[in-house]
PDB file of C-alpha atoms and ligand atoms in Angstrom:
ATOM      1  CA  MET A 738      -0.403   0.226   0.086  1.00 44.00           C
ATOM      2  CA  THR A 739       1.225   3.398  -0.400  1.00 53.00           C
ATOM      3  CA  ALA A 740       0.528   6.312   1.286  1.00 60.00           C
ATOM      4  CA  SER A 741      -2.782   6.984  -0.326  1.00 75.00           C
ATOM      5  CA  ASN A 742      -4.309   5.427   2.401  1.00 93.00           C
ATOM      6  CA  ARG A 743      -7.919   7.557   2.297  1.00 98.00           C
ATOM      7  CA  ILE A 744     -10.658   6.811   0.194  1.00 98.00           C
ATOM      8  CA  VAL A 745     -13.469   7.873  -0.591  1.00 98.00           C
ATOM      9  CA  LEU A 746     -16.039   6.014  -3.542  1.00 98.00           C
ATOM     10  CA  SER A 747     -19.683   7.606  -4.501  1.00 98.00           C
ATOM     11  CA  SER A 748     -22.055   6.090  -7.433  1.00 98.00           C
ATOM     12  CA  ASP A 749     -25.275   6.870  -8.643  1.00 98.00           C
ATOM     13  CA  HIS A 750     -27.843   4.004  -8.779  1.00 98.00           C
ATOM     14  CA  ALA A 751     -26.059   1.967 -11.713  1.00 98.00           C
ATOM     15  CA  ALA A 752     -23.521   1.209 -10.007  1.00 98.00           C
ATOM     16  CA  ILE A 753     -24.691   0.562  -6.427  1.00 98.00           C
ATOM     17  CA  ALA A 754     -23.805  -2.954  -6.187  1.00 98.00           C
ATOM     18  CA  LEU A 755     -19.835  -2.228  -8.087  1.00 98.00           C
ATOM     19  CA  ARG A 756     -19.028   0.383  -5.826  1.00 98.00           C
ATOM     20  CA  GLN A 757     -20.436  -2.273  -2.648  1.00 98.00           C
ATOM     21  CA  THR A 758     -17.757  -4.452  -3.847  1.00 98.00           C
ATOM     22  CA  ILE A 759     -15.082  -1.992  -4.434  1.00 98.00           C
ATOM     23  CA  ALA A 760     -15.385  -0.762  -1.180  1.00 98.00           C
ATOM     24  CA  LYS A 761     -15.710  -4.598   0.571  1.00 98.00           C
ATOM     25  CA  HIS A 762     -12.233  -5.518  -1.064  1.00 98.00           C
ATOM     26  CA  LEU A 763     -11.028  -2.506  -0.730  1.00 98.00           C
ATOM     27  CA  GLU A 764     -10.952  -2.313   3.469  1.00 98.00           C
ATOM     28  CA  ALA A 765      -9.398  -5.906   3.229  1.00 98.00           C
ATOM     29  CA  ARG A 766      -6.920  -4.651   2.078  1.00 98.00           C
ATOM     30  CA  GLY A 767      -6.843  -2.243   4.729  1.00 97.00           C
ATOM     31  CA  PHE A 768      -7.881   0.723   3.571  1.00 98.00           C
ATOM     32  CA  SER A 769      -9.586   3.270   5.220  1.00 98.00           C
ATOM     33  CA  VAL A 770     -13.252   3.549   3.228  1.00 98.00           C
ATOM     34  CA  THR A 771     -15.082   6.426   3.287  1.00 98.00           C
ATOM     35  CA  ASP A 772     -18.215   5.530   1.118  1.00 98.00           C
ATOM     36  CA  LEU A 773     -20.940   8.647  -0.125  1.00 98.00           C
ATOM     37  CA  GLY A 774     -23.756   6.440  -0.885  1.00 96.00           C
ATOM     38  CA  PRO A 775     -26.103   6.171  -2.579  1.00 97.00           C
ATOM     39  CA  SER A 776     -27.504   2.744  -0.986  1.00 94.00           C
ATOM     40  CA  SER A 777     -31.120   3.086  -2.118  1.00 94.00           C
ATOM     41  CA  PRO A 778     -31.781   1.856  -5.792  1.00 93.00           C
ATOM     42  CA  GLU A 779     -33.997   4.858  -7.007  1.00 97.00           C
ATOM     43  CA  SER A 780     -33.099   6.798  -9.733  1.00 97.00           C
ATOM     44  CA  THR A 781     -30.176   9.579  -9.015  1.00 98.00           C
ATOM     45  CA  HIS A 782     -27.563  11.829 -11.339  1.00 98.00           C
ATOM     46  CA  TYR A 783     -24.653  10.808 -11.589  1.00 98.00           C
ATOM     47  CA  PRO A 784     -23.285  14.706 -11.283  1.00 98.00           C
ATOM     48  CA  THR A 785     -25.005  14.535  -8.183  1.00 98.00           C
ATOM     49  CA  HIS A 786     -22.082  11.119  -6.912  1.00 98.00           C
ATOM     50  CA  GLY A 787     -19.056  12.779  -8.735  1.00 98.00           C
ATOM     51  CA  GLU A 788     -18.711  16.406  -7.013  1.00 98.00           C
ATOM     52  CA  ALA A 789     -19.842  15.159  -4.238  1.00 98.00           C
ATOM     53  CA  ALA A 790     -16.697  12.744  -3.927  1.00 98.00           C
ATOM     54  CA  ALA A 791     -14.364  14.355  -5.452  1.00 98.00           C
ATOM     55  CA  ARG A 792     -14.890  17.628  -3.186  1.00 98.00           C
ATOM     56  CA  HIS A 793     -14.233  15.360  -0.384  1.00 98.00           C
ATOM     57  CA  VAL A 794     -10.202  14.825  -2.398  1.00 98.00           C
ATOM     58  CA  ALA A 795     -10.391  18.124  -2.495  1.00 98.00           C
ATOM     59  CA  ALA A 796     -11.052  19.166   1.061  1.00 98.00           C
ATOM     60  CA  GLY A 797      -8.079  17.197   1.500  1.00 97.00           C
ATOM     61  CA  GLU A 798     -10.522  14.517   3.504  1.00 97.00           C
ATOM     62  CA  SER A 799      -9.821  11.842   1.166  1.00 98.00           C
ATOM     63  CA  ASP A 800      -6.452  11.364  -0.873  1.00 98.00           C
ATOM     64  CA  LEU A 801      -8.187   9.677  -3.252  1.00 98.00           C
ATOM     65  CA  GLY A 802     -11.607   9.175  -5.171  1.00 98.00           C
ATOM     66  CA  ILE A 803     -13.236   6.594  -7.496  1.00 99.00           C
ATOM     67  CA  VAL A 804     -16.775   7.583  -8.632  1.00 99.00           C
ATOM     68  CA  LEU A 805     -18.415   4.837 -10.442  1.00 99.00           C
ATOM     69  CA  CYS A 806     -21.283   5.033 -13.001  1.00 98.00           C
ATOM     70  CA  GLY A 807     -22.902   3.274 -15.681  1.00 98.00           C
ATOM     71  CA  THR A 808     -20.468   3.987 -18.142  1.00 98.00           C
ATOM     72  CA  GLY A 809     -17.611   6.177 -15.240  1.00 98.00           C
ATOM     73  CA  GLN A 810     -17.990   9.340 -18.542  1.00 98.00           C
ATOM     74  CA  GLY A 811     -20.301  11.814 -17.092  1.00 98.00           C
ATOM     75  CA  ILE A 812     -19.499  11.120 -13.317  1.00 99.00           C
ATOM     76  CA  MET A 813     -15.859  11.714 -14.680  1.00 99.00           C
ATOM     77  CA  MET A 814     -16.674  15.131 -16.697  1.00 98.00           C
ATOM     78  CA  ALA A 815     -18.572  16.542 -13.270  1.00 98.00           C
ATOM     79  CA  ALA A 816     -15.630  15.068 -10.784  1.00 98.00           C
ATOM     80  CA  ASN A 817     -13.268  17.016 -13.492  1.00 98.00           C
ATOM     81  CA  LYS A 818     -15.318  20.014 -12.711  1.00 98.00           C
ATOM     82  CA  VAL A 819     -13.773  21.259  -8.920  1.00 98.00           C
ATOM     83  CA  LYS A 820     -10.247  22.281  -9.165  1.00 98.00           C
ATOM     84  CA  GLY A 821      -8.062  20.413  -7.867  1.00 98.00           C
ATOM     85  CA  ILE A 822      -9.436  17.037  -9.273  1.00 98.00           C
ATOM     86  CA  ARG A 823      -7.263  14.909 -12.294  1.00 98.00           C
ATOM     87  CA  CYS A 824      -9.990  11.754 -12.510  1.00 98.00           C
ATOM     88  CA  GLY A 825      -9.880   9.586 -15.672  1.00 98.00           C
ATOM     89  CA  VAL A 826     -12.450   6.364 -16.325  1.00 98.00           C
ATOM     90  CA  CYS A 827     -10.454   3.319 -17.040  1.00 98.00           C
ATOM     91  CA  CYS A 828     -11.129  -0.498 -18.590  1.00 98.00           C
ATOM     92  CA  ASP A 829      -8.152  -1.140 -18.087  1.00 98.00           C
ATOM     93  CA  THR A 830      -5.138  -1.793 -15.712  1.00 98.00           C
ATOM     94  CA  PHE A 831      -2.803   0.001 -17.599  1.00 98.00           C
ATOM     95  CA  SER A 832      -4.625   3.215 -17.959  1.00 98.00           C
ATOM     96  CA  ALA A 833      -5.295   3.115 -14.513  1.00 98.00           C
ATOM     97  CA  GLN A 834      -1.518   3.021 -13.474  1.00 98.00           C
ATOM     98  CA  MET A 835      -1.023   5.293 -16.061  1.00 98.00           C
ATOM     99  CA  ILE A 836      -3.106   7.968 -14.746  1.00 98.00           C
ATOM    100  CA  ARG A 837      -1.983   7.807 -11.456  1.00 98.00           C
ATOM    101  CA  ALA A 838       1.846   7.277 -12.641  1.00 98.00           C
ATOM    102  CA  HIS A 839       1.945   9.990 -15.370  1.00 98.00           C
ATOM    103  CA  ASN A 840      -0.896  11.960 -14.733  1.00 98.00           C
ATOM    104  CA  ASN A 841      -1.120  11.929 -11.169  1.00 98.00           C
ATOM    105  CA  ALA A 842      -4.673  11.626 -10.452  1.00 98.00           C
ATOM    106  CA  ASN A 843      -6.473  11.949  -7.625  1.00 98.00           C
ATOM    107  CA  MET A 844      -9.860  10.517  -8.950  1.00 98.00           C
ATOM    108  CA  LEU A 845     -10.094   6.965 -10.545  1.00 99.00           C
ATOM    109  CA  SER A 846     -13.518   6.929 -12.869  1.00 99.00           C
ATOM    110  CA  ILE A 847     -14.922   3.061 -13.809  1.00 99.00           C
ATOM    111  CA  GLY A 848     -18.142   2.435 -15.290  1.00 98.00           C
ATOM    112  CA  ALA A 849     -20.241  -0.723 -14.398  1.00 98.00           C
ATOM    113  CA  ARG A 850     -21.915  -1.360 -17.193  1.00 98.00           C
ATOM    114  CA  VAL A 851     -18.597  -1.504 -18.764  1.00 98.00           C
ATOM    115  CA  VAL A 852     -16.595  -3.800 -17.434  1.00 98.00           C
ATOM    116  CA  GLY A 853     -17.191  -6.740 -14.557  1.00 98.00           C
ATOM    117  CA  GLU A 854     -16.123  -7.010 -11.009  1.00 98.00           C
ATOM    118  CA  GLY A 855     -13.605  -9.417 -11.315  1.00 98.00           C
ATOM    119  CA  VAL A 856     -11.296  -6.796 -13.901  1.00 98.00           C
ATOM    120  CA  ALA A 857     -13.092  -3.357 -12.287  1.00 98.00           C
ATOM    121  CA  LEU A 858     -11.052  -4.675  -8.587  1.00 98.00           C
ATOM    122  CA  GLU A 859      -7.902  -5.437 -10.451  1.00 98.00           C
ATOM    123  CA  ILE A 860      -7.891  -1.697 -12.150  1.00 99.00           C
ATOM    124  CA  VAL A 861      -8.903  -0.552  -8.717  1.00 98.00           C
ATOM    125  CA  ASP A 862      -5.924  -1.934  -7.029  1.00 98.00           C
ATOM    126  CA  ALA A 863      -3.929  -0.508 -10.658  1.00 98.00           C
ATOM    127  CA  PHE A 864      -4.662   2.318  -9.771  1.00 98.00           C
ATOM    128  CA  VAL A 865      -4.287   2.334  -5.654  1.00 98.00           C
ATOM    129  CA  ASP A 866      -0.755   0.554  -5.849  1.00 98.00           C
ATOM    130  CA  ALA A 867       0.523   3.333  -8.567  1.00 98.00           C
ATOM    131  CA  GLU A 868       2.879   5.825  -7.399  1.00 97.00           C
ATOM    132  CA  PHE A 869       3.390   9.532  -9.206  1.00 98.00           C
ATOM    133  CA  GLU A 870       6.313   9.392 -11.093  1.00 97.00           C
ATOM    134  CA  GLY A 871       7.117  13.077 -11.011  1.00 95.00           C
ATOM    135  CA  GLY A 872      10.341  14.596 -12.549  1.00 95.00           C
ATOM    136  CA  ARG A 873       8.549  16.024 -16.803  1.00 96.00           C
ATOM    137  CA  HIS A 874       4.773  14.332 -16.158  1.00 97.00           C
ATOM    138  CA  GLY A 875       4.741  17.160 -12.773  1.00 97.00           C
ATOM    139  CA  THR A 876       5.800  19.786 -15.442  1.00 97.00           C
ATOM    140  CA  ARG A 877       2.606  18.623 -17.491  1.00 97.00           C
ATOM    141  CA  VAL A 878       0.809  18.921 -14.126  1.00 97.00           C
ATOM    142  CA  ASP A 879       1.636  21.479 -13.353  1.00 97.00           C
ATOM    143  CA  MET A 880       0.479  22.559 -16.668  1.00 97.00           C
ATOM    144  CA  ILE A 881      -2.478  21.352 -16.232  1.00 96.00           C
ATOM    145  CA  THR A 882      -3.221  23.324 -13.223  1.00 97.00           C
ATOM    146  CA  ALA A 883      -2.627  26.338 -14.732  1.00 97.00           C
ATOM    147  CA  ILE A 884      -5.724  25.463 -16.868  1.00 96.00           C
ATOM    148  CA  GLU A 885      -7.449  25.458 -14.107  1.00 94.00           C
ATOM    149  CA  GLY A 886      -6.742  29.431 -13.103  1.00 83.00           C
TER     150      GLY A 886
HETATM  151  C1  RB5 B 336     -27.802   6.391 -16.296  1.00 96.67           C
HETATM  152  O1  RB5 B 336     -28.497   5.820 -16.522  1.00 96.67           O
HETATM  153  C2  RB5 B 336     -26.181   6.933 -16.391  1.00 96.67           C
HETATM  154  O2  RB5 B 336     -27.095   7.486 -17.981  1.00 96.67           O
HETATM  155  C3  RB5 B 336     -25.097   7.178 -15.955  1.00 96.67           C
HETATM  156  O3  RB5 B 336     -24.471   5.539 -14.969  1.00 96.67           O
HETATM  157  C4  RB5 B 336     -23.866   7.419 -16.697  1.00 96.67           C
HETATM  158  O4  RB5 B 336     -23.530   5.864 -17.499  1.00 96.67           O
HETATM  159  C5  RB5 B 336     -23.455   8.417 -16.626  1.00 96.67           C
HETATM  160  O5  RB5 B 336     -22.784   8.760 -18.013  1.00 96.67           O
END
């Protein structure tokens, strides 16, 4: 495990079961997990949940965030509107590792209707186990931050 041991989770209605599976997986690995829900299967709105997890990370209440919706795309877009958030959608473990190693992503998004549970857990592990490499990648991440103004 890296020093990034506090992880916040949120999803919309399309990803409740997978989010809860990921929460249990991370807790079993020793991470401190904050699950912002929802737990009800009623239809809800992914921007609300993406923003909630992103603000949690941006405020320093968690080190990393993992958000989920049907595709992972909408909730990722919402999370990235919060200043200081770098969130990427991943369907494979290589991308999940690289968004941390090169992009210093602080949030991961997964599409529950895109990847199965086994792949999703491998993506989560690749993301939380990777570390930012810094150096020239730091220069580029700083350039992303500068766009925020
Ligand atoms: C909800 O039906 C669906 O639109 C949402 O989960 C997500 O896929 C949006 O990006």
